[in-house]
């Protein structure tokens, strides 16, 4: 069973930055695509950013130009650098391996990491 451990969330003022990390319990070098998702209170989980092993990157329109996804295969870790944070970015953030056809998650969800942006 693959485990996903997200960290790096917290409380930040609007305009601030956070860097999220996702440690995967298996080698990620052979994982075709990995992604960050988020779920705000009362809303469905949504894709934030995705990255394939070939380097193709997709971002949700709402975070383009502000968030950057990256992965370190040697550390089995994926990152999400979040800049110019807005209150609407407040959510629990999750990582997962993703099927590039629709970006559905491949593994069970981890506990996520809470990001709260104050205005």
Coordinates of N, CA and C in Angstrom, one line a residue, residues 66-107:
X66 N 1.1 31.6 -10.3 CA 1.4 31.8 -8.8 C 1.9 30.5 -8.2
X67 N 1.5 29.3 -8.7 CA 2.0 28.1 -8.1 C 2.9 27.4 -9.1
X68 N 3.9 26.6 -8.5 CA 4.8 25.9 -9.3 C 5.0 24.4 -8.7
X69 N 4.7 23.5 -9.6 CA 4.9 22.1 -9.2 C 6.2 21.6 -9.6
X70 N 6.8 20.7 -8.8 CA 8.1 20.1 -9.1 C 8.2 18.8 -8.4
X71 N 9.2 18.0 -8.8 CA 9.4 16.6 -8.2 C 10.8 16.3 -8.1
X72 N 11.2 15.7 -7.1 CA 12.6 15.2 -6.9 C 12.6 13.7 -6.8
X73 N 12.8 13.0 -7.9 CA 12.7 11.6 -8.0 C 13.7 10.9 -7.0
X74 N 14.8 11.5 -6.7 CA 15.8 10.9 -5.8 C 15.3 10.9 -4.4
X75 N 14.4 11.8 -4.1 CA 13.9 11.9 -2.7 C 12.5 11.4 -2.6
X76 N 11.9 10.9 -3.7 CA 10.6 10.4 -3.7 C 9.6 11.5 -3.2
X77 N 9.8 12.7 -3.6 CA 9.1 13.8 -3.1 C 8.6 14.7 -4.2
X78 N 7.4 15.2 -4.0 CA 6.9 16.2 -4.9 C 6.6 17.5 -4.1
X79 N 6.7 18.6 -4.8 CA 6.6 19.9 -4.1 C 5.5 20.8 -4.8
X80 N 5.0 21.7 -4.1 CA 4.1 22.8 -4.7 C 4.5 24.1 -4.0
X81 N 5.2 24.9 -4.8 CA 5.5 26.3 -4.3 C 4.3 27.2 -4.6
X82 N 3.8 27.8 -3.6 CA 2.6 28.6 -3.7 C 3.0 30.1 -3.4
X83 N 2.9 31.0 -4.3 CA 3.2 32.4 -4.1 C 1.9 33.2 -4.3
X84 N 2.0 34.4 -3.8 CA 0.8 35.4 -4.0 C -0.5 34.7 -3.6
X85 N -0.4 34.1 -2.4 CA -1.6 33.4 -2.0 C -2.8 34.3 -1.7
X86 N -4.0 33.7 -2.0 CA -5.2 34.5 -1.9 C -6.1 33.7 -0.9
X87 N -7.1 34.4 -0.3 CA -8.0 33.7 0.6 C -8.7 32.5 0.0
X88 N -9.0 32.6 -1.3 CA -9.7 31.5 -2.0 C -8.8 30.3 -2.2
X89 N -7.5 30.4 -1.9 CA -6.6 29.2 -1.9 C -6.8 28.4 -0.6
X90 N -7.5 28.9 0.3 CA -7.7 28.1 1.6 C -8.4 26.8 1.3
X91 N -7.7 25.7 1.7 CA -8.2 24.4 1.5 C -7.3 23.4 2.1
X92 N -7.7 22.1 2.1 CA -6.8 21.0 2.4 C -6.2 20.6 1.1
X93 N -4.9 20.5 1.1 CA -4.1 20.1 -0.1 C -3.6 18.7 0.0
X94 N -3.8 17.9 -1.1 CA -3.5 16.5 -1.2 C -2.6 16.3 -2.4
X95 N -1.7 15.3 -2.3 CA -1.0 14.9 -3.5 C -1.4 13.4 -3.8
X96 N -1.1 13.0 -5.0 CA -1.3 11.7 -5.4 C -0.7 11.4 -6.8
X97 N -0.5 10.2 -7.1 CA -0.2 9.8 -8.5 C -1.5 10.0 -9.3
X98 N -1.4 10.3 -10.5 CA -2.6 10.6 -11.3 C -2.5 10.0 -12.6
X99 N -3.7 9.6 -13.1 CA -3.9 9.1 -14.4 C -4.0 10.3 -15.4
X100 N -3.0 10.4 -16.3 CA -3.1 11.6 -17.2 C -4.4 11.7 -18.0
X101 N -5.1 10.6 -18.1 CA -6.4 10.7 -18.8 C -7.5 11.1 -17.8
X102 N -7.6 12.4 -17.5 CA -8.6 12.9 -16.6 C -8.1 13.2 -15.2
X103 N -6.9 12.8 -14.9 CA -6.2 13.2 -13.7 C -6.9 12.6 -12.4
X104 N -7.5 11.4 -12.6 CA -8.0 10.7 -11.4 C -6.9 10.2 -10.6
X105 N -7.1 10.2 -9.3 CA -6.0 9.7 -8.4 C -5.8 8.2 -8.5
X106 N -4.6 7.8 -8.3 CA -4.2 6.4 -8.5 C -4.2 5.6 -7.1
X107 N -3.9 6.3 -6.1 CA -3.7 5.7 -4.7 C -4.8 6.3 -3.8

